[in-house]
Short mmCIF file of C-alpha atoms in Angstrom, two decimals:
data_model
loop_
_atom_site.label_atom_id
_atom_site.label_comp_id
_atom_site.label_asym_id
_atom_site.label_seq_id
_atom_site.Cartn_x
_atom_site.Cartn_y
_atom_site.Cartn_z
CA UNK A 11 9.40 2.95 -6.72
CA UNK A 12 13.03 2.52 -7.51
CA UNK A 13 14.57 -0.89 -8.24
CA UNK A 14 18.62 -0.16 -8.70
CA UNK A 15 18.38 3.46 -10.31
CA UNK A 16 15.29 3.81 -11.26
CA UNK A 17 12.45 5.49 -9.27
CA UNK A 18 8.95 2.91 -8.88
CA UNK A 19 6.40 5.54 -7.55
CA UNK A 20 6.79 2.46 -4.94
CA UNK A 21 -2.12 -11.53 13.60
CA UNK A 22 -3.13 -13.18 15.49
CA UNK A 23 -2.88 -17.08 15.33
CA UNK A 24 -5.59 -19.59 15.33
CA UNK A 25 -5.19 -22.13 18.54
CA UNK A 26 -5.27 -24.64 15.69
CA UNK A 27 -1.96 -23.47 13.88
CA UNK A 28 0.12 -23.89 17.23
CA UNK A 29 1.43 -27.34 15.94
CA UNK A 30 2.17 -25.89 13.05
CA UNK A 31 3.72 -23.07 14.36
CA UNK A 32 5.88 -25.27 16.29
CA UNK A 33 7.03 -27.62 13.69
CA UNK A 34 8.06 -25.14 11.49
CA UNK A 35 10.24 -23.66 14.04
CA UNK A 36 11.81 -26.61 15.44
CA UNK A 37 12.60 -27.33 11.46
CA UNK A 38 14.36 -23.93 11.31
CA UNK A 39 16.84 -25.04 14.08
CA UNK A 40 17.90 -28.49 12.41
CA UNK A 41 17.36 -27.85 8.77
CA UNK A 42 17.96 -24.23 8.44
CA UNK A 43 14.90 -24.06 5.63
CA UNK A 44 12.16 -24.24 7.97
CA UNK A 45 9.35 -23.48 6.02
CA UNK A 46 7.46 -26.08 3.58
CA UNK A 47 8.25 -26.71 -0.22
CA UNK A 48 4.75 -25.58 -0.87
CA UNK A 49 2.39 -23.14 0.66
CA UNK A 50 -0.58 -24.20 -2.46
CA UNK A 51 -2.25 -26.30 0.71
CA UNK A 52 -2.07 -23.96 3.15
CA UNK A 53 -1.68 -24.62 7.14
CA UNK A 54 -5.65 -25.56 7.32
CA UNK A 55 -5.56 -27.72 4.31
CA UNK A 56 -7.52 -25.24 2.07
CA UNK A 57 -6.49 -24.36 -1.47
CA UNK A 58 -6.58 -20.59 -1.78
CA UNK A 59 -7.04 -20.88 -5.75
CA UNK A 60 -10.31 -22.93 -5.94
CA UNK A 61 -12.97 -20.09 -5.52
CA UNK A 62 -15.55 -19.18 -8.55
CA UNK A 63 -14.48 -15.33 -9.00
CA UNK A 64 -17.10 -13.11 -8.73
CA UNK A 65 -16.76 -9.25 -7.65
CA UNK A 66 -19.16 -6.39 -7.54
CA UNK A 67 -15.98 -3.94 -7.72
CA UNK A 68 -16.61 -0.75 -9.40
CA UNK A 69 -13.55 -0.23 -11.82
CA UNK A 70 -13.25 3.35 -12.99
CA UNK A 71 -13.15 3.91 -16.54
CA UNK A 72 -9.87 3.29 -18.15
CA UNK A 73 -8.48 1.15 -14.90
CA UNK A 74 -7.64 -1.86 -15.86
CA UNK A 75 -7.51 -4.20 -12.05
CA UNK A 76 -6.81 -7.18 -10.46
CA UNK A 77 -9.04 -7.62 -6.91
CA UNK A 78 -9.03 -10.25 -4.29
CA UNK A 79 -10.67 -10.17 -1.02
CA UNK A 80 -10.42 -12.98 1.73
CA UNK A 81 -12.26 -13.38 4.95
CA UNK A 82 -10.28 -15.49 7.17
CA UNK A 83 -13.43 -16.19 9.02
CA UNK A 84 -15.22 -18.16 6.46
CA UNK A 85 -12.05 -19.52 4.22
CA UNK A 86 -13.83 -18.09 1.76
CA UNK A 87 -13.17 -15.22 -1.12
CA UNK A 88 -15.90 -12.45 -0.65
CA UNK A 89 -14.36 -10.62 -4.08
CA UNK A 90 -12.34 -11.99 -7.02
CA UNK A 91 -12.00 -10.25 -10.08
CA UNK A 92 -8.75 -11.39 -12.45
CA UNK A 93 -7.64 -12.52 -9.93
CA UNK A 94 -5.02 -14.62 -11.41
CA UNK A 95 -3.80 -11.85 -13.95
CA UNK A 96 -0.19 -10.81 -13.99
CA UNK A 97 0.56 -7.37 -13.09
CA UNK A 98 4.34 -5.97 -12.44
CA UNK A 99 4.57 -5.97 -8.75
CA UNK A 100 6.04 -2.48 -8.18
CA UNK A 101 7.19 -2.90 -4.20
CA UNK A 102 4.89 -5.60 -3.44
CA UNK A 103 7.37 -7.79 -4.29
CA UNK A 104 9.46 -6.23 -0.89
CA UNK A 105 7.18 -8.81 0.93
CA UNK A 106 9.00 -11.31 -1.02
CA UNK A 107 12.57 -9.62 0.06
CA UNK A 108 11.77 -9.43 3.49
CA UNK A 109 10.34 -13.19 3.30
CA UNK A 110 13.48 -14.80 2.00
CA UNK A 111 15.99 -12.76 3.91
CA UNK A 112 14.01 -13.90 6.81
CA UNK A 113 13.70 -17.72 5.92
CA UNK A 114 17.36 -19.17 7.76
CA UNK A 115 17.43 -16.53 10.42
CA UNK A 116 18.57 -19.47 12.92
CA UNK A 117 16.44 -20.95 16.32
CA UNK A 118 16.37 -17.50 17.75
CA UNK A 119 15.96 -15.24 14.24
CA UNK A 120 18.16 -13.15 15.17
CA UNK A 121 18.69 -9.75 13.01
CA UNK A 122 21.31 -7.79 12.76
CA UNK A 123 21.02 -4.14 13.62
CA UNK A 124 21.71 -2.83 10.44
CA UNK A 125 19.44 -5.49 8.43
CA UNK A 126 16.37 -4.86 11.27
CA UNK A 127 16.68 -0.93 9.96
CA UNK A 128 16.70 -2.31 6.87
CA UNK A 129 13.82 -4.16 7.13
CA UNK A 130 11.58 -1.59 9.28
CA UNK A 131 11.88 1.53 6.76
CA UNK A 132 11.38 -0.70 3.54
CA UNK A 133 8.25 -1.98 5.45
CA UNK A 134 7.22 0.66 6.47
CA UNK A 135 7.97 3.45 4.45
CA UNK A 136 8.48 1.10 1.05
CA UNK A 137 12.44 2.52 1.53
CA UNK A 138 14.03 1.57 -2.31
CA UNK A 139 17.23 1.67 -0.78
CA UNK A 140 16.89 -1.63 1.48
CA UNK A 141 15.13 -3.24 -1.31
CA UNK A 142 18.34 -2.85 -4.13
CA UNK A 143 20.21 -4.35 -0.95
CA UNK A 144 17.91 -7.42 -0.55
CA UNK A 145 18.24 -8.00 -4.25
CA UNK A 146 21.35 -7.33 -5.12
CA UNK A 147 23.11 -8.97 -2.08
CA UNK A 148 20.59 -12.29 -2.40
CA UNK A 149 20.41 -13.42 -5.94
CA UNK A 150 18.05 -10.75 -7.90
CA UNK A 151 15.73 -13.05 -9.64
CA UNK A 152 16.80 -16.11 -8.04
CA UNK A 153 14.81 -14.60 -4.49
CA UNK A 154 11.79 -14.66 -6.98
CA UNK A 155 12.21 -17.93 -7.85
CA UNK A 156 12.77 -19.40 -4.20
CA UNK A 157 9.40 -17.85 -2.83
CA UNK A 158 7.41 -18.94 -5.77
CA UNK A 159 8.60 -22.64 -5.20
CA UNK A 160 8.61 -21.60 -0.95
CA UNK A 161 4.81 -20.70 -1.09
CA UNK A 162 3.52 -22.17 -3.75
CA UNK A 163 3.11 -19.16 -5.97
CA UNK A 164 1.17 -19.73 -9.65
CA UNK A 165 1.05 -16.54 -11.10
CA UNK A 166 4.85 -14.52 -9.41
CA UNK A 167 7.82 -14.55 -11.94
CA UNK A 168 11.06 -12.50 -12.44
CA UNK A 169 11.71 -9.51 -13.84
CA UNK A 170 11.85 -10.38 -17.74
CA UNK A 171 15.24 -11.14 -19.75
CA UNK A 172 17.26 -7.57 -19.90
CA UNK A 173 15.53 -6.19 -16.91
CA UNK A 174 16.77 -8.36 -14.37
CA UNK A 175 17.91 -5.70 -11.85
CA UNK A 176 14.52 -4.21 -12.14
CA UNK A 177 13.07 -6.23 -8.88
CA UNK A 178 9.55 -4.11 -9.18
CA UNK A 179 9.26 -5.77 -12.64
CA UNK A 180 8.55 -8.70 -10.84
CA UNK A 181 5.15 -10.55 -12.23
CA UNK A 182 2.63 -11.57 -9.59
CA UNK A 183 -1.00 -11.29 -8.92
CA UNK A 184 -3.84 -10.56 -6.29
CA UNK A 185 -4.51 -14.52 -5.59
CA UNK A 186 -0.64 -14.88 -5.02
CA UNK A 187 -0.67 -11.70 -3.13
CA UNK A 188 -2.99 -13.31 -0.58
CA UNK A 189 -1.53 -16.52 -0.56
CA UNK A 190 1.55 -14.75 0.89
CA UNK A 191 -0.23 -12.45 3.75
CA UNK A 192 -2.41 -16.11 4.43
CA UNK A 193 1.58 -17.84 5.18
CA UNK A 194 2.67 -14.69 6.87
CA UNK A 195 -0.41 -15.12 9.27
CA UNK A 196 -1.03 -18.48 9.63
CA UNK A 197 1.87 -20.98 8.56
CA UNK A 198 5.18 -18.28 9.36
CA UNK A 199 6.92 -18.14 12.28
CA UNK A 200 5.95 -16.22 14.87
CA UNK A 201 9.15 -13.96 14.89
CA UNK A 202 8.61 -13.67 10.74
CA UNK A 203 5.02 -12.87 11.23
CA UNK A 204 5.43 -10.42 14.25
CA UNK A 205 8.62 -8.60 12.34
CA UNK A 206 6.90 -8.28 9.12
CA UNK A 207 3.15 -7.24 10.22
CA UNK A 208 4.21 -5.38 12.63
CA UNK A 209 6.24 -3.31 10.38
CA UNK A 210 3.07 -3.00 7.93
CA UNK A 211 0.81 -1.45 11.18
CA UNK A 212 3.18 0.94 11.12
CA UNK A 213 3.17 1.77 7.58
CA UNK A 214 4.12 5.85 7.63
CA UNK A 215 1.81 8.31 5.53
CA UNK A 216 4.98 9.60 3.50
CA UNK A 217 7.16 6.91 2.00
CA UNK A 218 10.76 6.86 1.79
CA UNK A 219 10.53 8.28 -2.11
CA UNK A 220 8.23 11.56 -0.72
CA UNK A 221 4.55 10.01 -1.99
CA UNK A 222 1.78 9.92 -0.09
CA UNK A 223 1.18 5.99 0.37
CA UNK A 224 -1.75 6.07 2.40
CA UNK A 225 -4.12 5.26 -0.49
CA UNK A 226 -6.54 2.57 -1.12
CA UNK A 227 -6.62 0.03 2.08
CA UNK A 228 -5.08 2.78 4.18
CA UNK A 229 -7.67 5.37 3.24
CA UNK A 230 -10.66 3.32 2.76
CA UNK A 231 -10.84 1.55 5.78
CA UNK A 232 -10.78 2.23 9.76
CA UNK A 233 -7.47 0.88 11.39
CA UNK A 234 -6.70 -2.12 12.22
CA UNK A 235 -5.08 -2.62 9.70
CA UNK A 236 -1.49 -3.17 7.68
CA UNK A 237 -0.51 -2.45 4.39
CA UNK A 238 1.95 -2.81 1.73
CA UNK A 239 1.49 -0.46 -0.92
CA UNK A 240 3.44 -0.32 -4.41
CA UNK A 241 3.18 2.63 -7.39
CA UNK A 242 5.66 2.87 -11.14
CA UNK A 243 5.11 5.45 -12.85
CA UNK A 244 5.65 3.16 -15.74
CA UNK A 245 6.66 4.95 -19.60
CA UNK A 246 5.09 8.18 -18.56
CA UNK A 247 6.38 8.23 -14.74
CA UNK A 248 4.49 10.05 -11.96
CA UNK A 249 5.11 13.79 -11.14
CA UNK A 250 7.80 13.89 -7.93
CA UNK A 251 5.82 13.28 -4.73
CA UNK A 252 5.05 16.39 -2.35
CA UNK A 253 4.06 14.36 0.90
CA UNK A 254 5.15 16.15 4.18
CA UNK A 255 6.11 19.67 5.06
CA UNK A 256 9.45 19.68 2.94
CA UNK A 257 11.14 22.43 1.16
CA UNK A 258 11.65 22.26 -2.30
CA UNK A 259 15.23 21.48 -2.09
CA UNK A 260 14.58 18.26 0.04
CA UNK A 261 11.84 17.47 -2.70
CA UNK A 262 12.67 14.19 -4.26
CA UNK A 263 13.88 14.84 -8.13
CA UNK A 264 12.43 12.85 -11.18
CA UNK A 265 14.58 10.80 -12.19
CA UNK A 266 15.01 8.86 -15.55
CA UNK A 267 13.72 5.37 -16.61
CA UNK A 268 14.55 2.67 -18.56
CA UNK A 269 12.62 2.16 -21.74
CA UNK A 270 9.88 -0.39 -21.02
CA UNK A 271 10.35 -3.64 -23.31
CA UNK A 272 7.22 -3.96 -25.40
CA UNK A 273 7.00 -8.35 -24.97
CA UNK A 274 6.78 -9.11 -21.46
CA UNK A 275 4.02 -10.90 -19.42
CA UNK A 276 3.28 -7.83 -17.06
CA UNK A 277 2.75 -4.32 -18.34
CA UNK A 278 5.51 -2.21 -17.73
CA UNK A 279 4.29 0.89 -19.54
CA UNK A 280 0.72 2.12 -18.09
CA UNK A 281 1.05 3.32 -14.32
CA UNK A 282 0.48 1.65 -12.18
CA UNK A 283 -1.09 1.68 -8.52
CA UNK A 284 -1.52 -1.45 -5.85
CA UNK A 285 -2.72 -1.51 -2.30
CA UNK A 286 -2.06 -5.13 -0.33
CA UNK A 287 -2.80 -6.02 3.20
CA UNK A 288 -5.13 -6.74 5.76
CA UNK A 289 -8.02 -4.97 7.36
CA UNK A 290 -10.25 -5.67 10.61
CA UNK A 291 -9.99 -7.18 14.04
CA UNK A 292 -7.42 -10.40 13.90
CA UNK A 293 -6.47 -9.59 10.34
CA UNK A 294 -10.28 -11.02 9.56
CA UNK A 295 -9.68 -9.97 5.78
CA UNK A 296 -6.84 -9.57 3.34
CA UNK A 297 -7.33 -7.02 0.28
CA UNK A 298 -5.14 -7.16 -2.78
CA UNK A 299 -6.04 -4.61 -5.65
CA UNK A 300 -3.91 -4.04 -8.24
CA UNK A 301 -4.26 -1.84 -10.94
CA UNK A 302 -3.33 -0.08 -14.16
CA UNK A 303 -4.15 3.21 -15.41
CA UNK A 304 -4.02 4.89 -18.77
CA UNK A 305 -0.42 6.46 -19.44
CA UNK A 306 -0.21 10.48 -18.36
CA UNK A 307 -2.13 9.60 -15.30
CA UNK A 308 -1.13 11.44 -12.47
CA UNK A 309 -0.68 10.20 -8.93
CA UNK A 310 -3.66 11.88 -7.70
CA UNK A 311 -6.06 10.43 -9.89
CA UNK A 312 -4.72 7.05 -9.85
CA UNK A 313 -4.87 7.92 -6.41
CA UNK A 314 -8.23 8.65 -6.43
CA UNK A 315 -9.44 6.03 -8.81
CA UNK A 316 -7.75 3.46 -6.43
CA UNK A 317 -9.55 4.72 -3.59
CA UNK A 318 -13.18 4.41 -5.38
CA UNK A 319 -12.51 1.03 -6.56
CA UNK A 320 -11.26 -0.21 -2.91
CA UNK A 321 -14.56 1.70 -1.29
CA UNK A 322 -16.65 -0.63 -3.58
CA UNK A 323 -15.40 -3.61 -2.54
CA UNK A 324 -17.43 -6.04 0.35
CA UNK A 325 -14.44 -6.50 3.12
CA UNK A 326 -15.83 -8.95 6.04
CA UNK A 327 -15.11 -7.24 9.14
CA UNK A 328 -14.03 -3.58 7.97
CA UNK A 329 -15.17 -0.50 9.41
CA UNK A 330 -15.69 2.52 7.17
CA UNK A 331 -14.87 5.73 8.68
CA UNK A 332 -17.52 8.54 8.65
CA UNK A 333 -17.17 11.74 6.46
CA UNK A 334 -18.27 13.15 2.75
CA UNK A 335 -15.46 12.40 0.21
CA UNK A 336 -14.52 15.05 -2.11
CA UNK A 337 -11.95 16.32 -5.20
CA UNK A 338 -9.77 18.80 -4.25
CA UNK A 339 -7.90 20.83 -6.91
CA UNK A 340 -4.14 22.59 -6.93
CA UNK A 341 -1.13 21.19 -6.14
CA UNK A 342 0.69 20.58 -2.83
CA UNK A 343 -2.00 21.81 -0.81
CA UNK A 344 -1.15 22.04 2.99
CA UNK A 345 -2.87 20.03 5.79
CA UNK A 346 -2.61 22.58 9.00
CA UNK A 347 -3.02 22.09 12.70
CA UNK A 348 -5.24 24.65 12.88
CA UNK A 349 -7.52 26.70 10.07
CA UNK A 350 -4.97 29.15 9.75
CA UNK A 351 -2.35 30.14 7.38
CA UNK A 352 0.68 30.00 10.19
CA UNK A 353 5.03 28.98 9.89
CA UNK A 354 5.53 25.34 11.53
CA UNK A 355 1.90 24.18 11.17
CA UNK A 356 1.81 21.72 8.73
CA UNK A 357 1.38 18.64 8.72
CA UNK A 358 1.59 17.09 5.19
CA UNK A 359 0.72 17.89 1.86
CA UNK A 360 -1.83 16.83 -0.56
CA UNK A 361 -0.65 14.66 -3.79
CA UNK A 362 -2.24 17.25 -6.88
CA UNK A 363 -6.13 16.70 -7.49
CA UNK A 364 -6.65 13.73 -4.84
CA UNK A 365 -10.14 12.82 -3.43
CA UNK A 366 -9.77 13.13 0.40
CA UNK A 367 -12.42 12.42 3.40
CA UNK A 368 -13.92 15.74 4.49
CA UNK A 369 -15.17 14.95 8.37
CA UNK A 370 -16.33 18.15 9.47
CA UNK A 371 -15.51 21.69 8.75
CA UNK A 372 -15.01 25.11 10.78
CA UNK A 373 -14.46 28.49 10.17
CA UNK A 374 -11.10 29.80 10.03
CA UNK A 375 -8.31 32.19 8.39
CA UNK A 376 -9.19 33.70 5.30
CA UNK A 377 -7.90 32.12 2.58
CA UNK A 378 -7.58 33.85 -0.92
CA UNK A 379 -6.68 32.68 -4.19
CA UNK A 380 -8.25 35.18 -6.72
CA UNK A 381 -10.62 35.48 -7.94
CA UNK A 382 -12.49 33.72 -4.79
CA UNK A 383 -11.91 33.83 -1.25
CA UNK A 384 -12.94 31.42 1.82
CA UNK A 385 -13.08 31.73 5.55
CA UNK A 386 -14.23 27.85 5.65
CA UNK A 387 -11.51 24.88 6.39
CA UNK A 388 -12.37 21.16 6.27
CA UNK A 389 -10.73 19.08 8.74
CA UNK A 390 -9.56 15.85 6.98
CA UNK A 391 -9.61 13.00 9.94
CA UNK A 392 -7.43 10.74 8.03
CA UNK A 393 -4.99 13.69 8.08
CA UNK A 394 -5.40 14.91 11.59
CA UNK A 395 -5.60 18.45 10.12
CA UNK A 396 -7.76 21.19 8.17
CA UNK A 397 -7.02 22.25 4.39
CA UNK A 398 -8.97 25.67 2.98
CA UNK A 399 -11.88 25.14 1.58
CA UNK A 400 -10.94 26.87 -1.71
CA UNK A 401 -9.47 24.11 -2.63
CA UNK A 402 -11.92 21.74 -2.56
CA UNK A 403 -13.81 21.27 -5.88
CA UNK A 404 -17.35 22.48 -4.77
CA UNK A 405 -19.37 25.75 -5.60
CA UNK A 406 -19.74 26.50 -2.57
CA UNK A 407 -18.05 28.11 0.35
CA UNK A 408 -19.27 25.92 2.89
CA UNK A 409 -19.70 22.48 2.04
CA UNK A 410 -24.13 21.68 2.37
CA UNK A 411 -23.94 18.12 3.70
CA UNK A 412 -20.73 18.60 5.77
CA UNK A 413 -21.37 19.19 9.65
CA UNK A 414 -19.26 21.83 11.65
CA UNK A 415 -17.10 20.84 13.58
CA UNK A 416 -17.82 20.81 17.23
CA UNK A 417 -16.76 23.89 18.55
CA UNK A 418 -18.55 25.42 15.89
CA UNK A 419 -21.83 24.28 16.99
#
């Protein structure tokens, strides 16, 4: 996603917060900081940092990650695996924008027009735009600094001396991550909470920067859910993105970027790849991976690794959608309407060599990219639409333990 000019390829309430809920607005309208010093003990007295890690996440070889799963249920951590350990925030740390813009908004919070657009597609689409706004009009590091103290943050720190206008070289980690979607649920406002988790139910498929951000909670999981996603290509950078049926003109450029200092806490060289939010009925758990890959990685296997490690992880209250998941090969593969090869019917496009979800599959068009042809399409349901099967890495023509689509049977 982009942080100045550089490209980073970036509930309900308990009845037993309602007191809460109410104190901390009433403290908005006399003391314009409304929210406490310290979110450490959060709003039911627990200490988000105490729990023994332990994880049976399956990290694929050469990620390096950073994994935290908590069931609001129980108060308890289901997965924790370095959980503390700094990683460079990419556009996570547009929670933290949104957060401290947010934090005097007044009795009534309200937003101006122009900052609620701002808000929504930065949200929602990880827009870099909005986010050099945020940080540039409110203090750079100093915004940082204020939610670390605000919530009670261990592990978050600025972007390191030299790289200050580089907000997505902001340090922070999975067990901060949560603490911040824990506030955001149950100490925050309700107009805070309903403007920023509403924004992440909406997150789009392509972001702002032309990547496909529906990876790892998005992908993995059944909705509900929300998500805030971030991606750098770090040293190496990650090919332009090719999400959405653009032309190559509209196709987002690479772009340079700066030289990554070799002594800072975070790495800022490998790649790297988060996916942050919450997943189930009542936001019942919140998921924070982060994760590093070796440099040269492309999007699509980062991607793909993300979306392996995210599948293994126990998530109280998820529901796993049904379908075979399989490598596809090629680059900027269409998703289609229909199974044929048609003007004005697709959808999206496929980031190079990603693993998708393979639901059922039909015959259709035939497709041919010599020396093979195929009359099969799969229909991807977390696409809404069918790609060929020749491009789906499989021997076959039609794919053994895949059933046919309805009106095929």
């Amino acid at each position: 996603m982009r942080s100045t000019v550089s490209t980073w390829a970036s509930a309900s309430r308990r009845p037993g917060h309602l007191l809460v809920a109410i104190a901390a607005f009433l403290s908005l309208t006399f003391a314009g900081a409304a929210w406490p010093q310290s979110a450490a003990a959060l709003p039911d007295g627990t200490d988000d940092t105490s729990s023994v890690e332990a994880s049976n996440a399956q990290v694929p070889v050469g990620v390096t990650a950073g994994v935290a799963v908590f069931d609001r249920q129980t108060g308890t951590f289901s997965e924790q695996l370095n959980a503390s350990t700094q990683f460079r925030s990419a556009s996570i740390v547009k929670l933290l924008l949104a957060l401290d813009f947010l934090w005097t908004r007044g009795p009534d919070y309200t937003v101006p027009a122009a900052d609620r657009t701002r808000l929504n597609v930065m949200l929602r689409s990880s827009d870099d735009d909005a986010a050099n706004h945020y940080w540039s009009h409110y203090g750079g590091s100093a915004i940082v600094n204020r939610m670390t103290s605000r919530l009670g943050l261990t592990d978050t720190a600025p972007p390191p001396a030299g790289q200050e206008q580089m907000w997505g070289y902001t340090a922070t980690s999975a067990r901060d991550t949560v603490k911040v979607y824990r506030y955001l649920l149950e100490g925050a406002p309700a107009p805070v909470r309903d403007l920023v988790m509403g924004n992440l139910r909406q997150s789009t498929r392509c972001a702002s920067d032309g990547f496909d951000q529906h990876f790892g909670v998005a992908a993995a999981f059944d909705r509900p859910w929300a998500v805030k996603q971030g991606w750098s290509g770090g040293a190496t950078g990650f090919e332009p993105g090719t999400c959405g049926p653009v032309s190559s003109a509209s196709a987002p450029a690479a772009v340079s970027r700066p030289s990554a200092p070799t002594a800072a806490t975070a790495d800022l060289r490998r790649p790297a790849l988060h996916t942050t939010g919450t997943v189930g009925a009542g936001d019942r758990s919140i998921v924070a991976v982060f994760s590093l890959h070796p440099e040269g990685t492309s999007y699509g296997k980062a991607f793909t690794d993300l979306g392996r490690l995210t599948r293994s992880l126990t998530v109280p209250g998820a529901s796993v959608p049904s379908g075979k998941w399989y490598g596809t090969w090629s680059s900027g593969v269409n998703v289609r309407e229909e199974p044929l090869i048609e003007d004005g019917n697709v959808l999206t496009r496929l980031p190079a060599g990603v693993e998708v979800l393979v639901g059922c599959q039909k015959k259709g068009q035939v497709v041919s990219v010599p020396p093979y042809t195929n009359e099969w399409w799969a229909y991807l349901p977390q696409y809404g639409g069918y790609i060929s099967n020749i491009y789906i890495s499989h021997p076959d023509n039609q794919l053994p333990d895949v059933p046919l689509c309805p009106n095929q049977q």
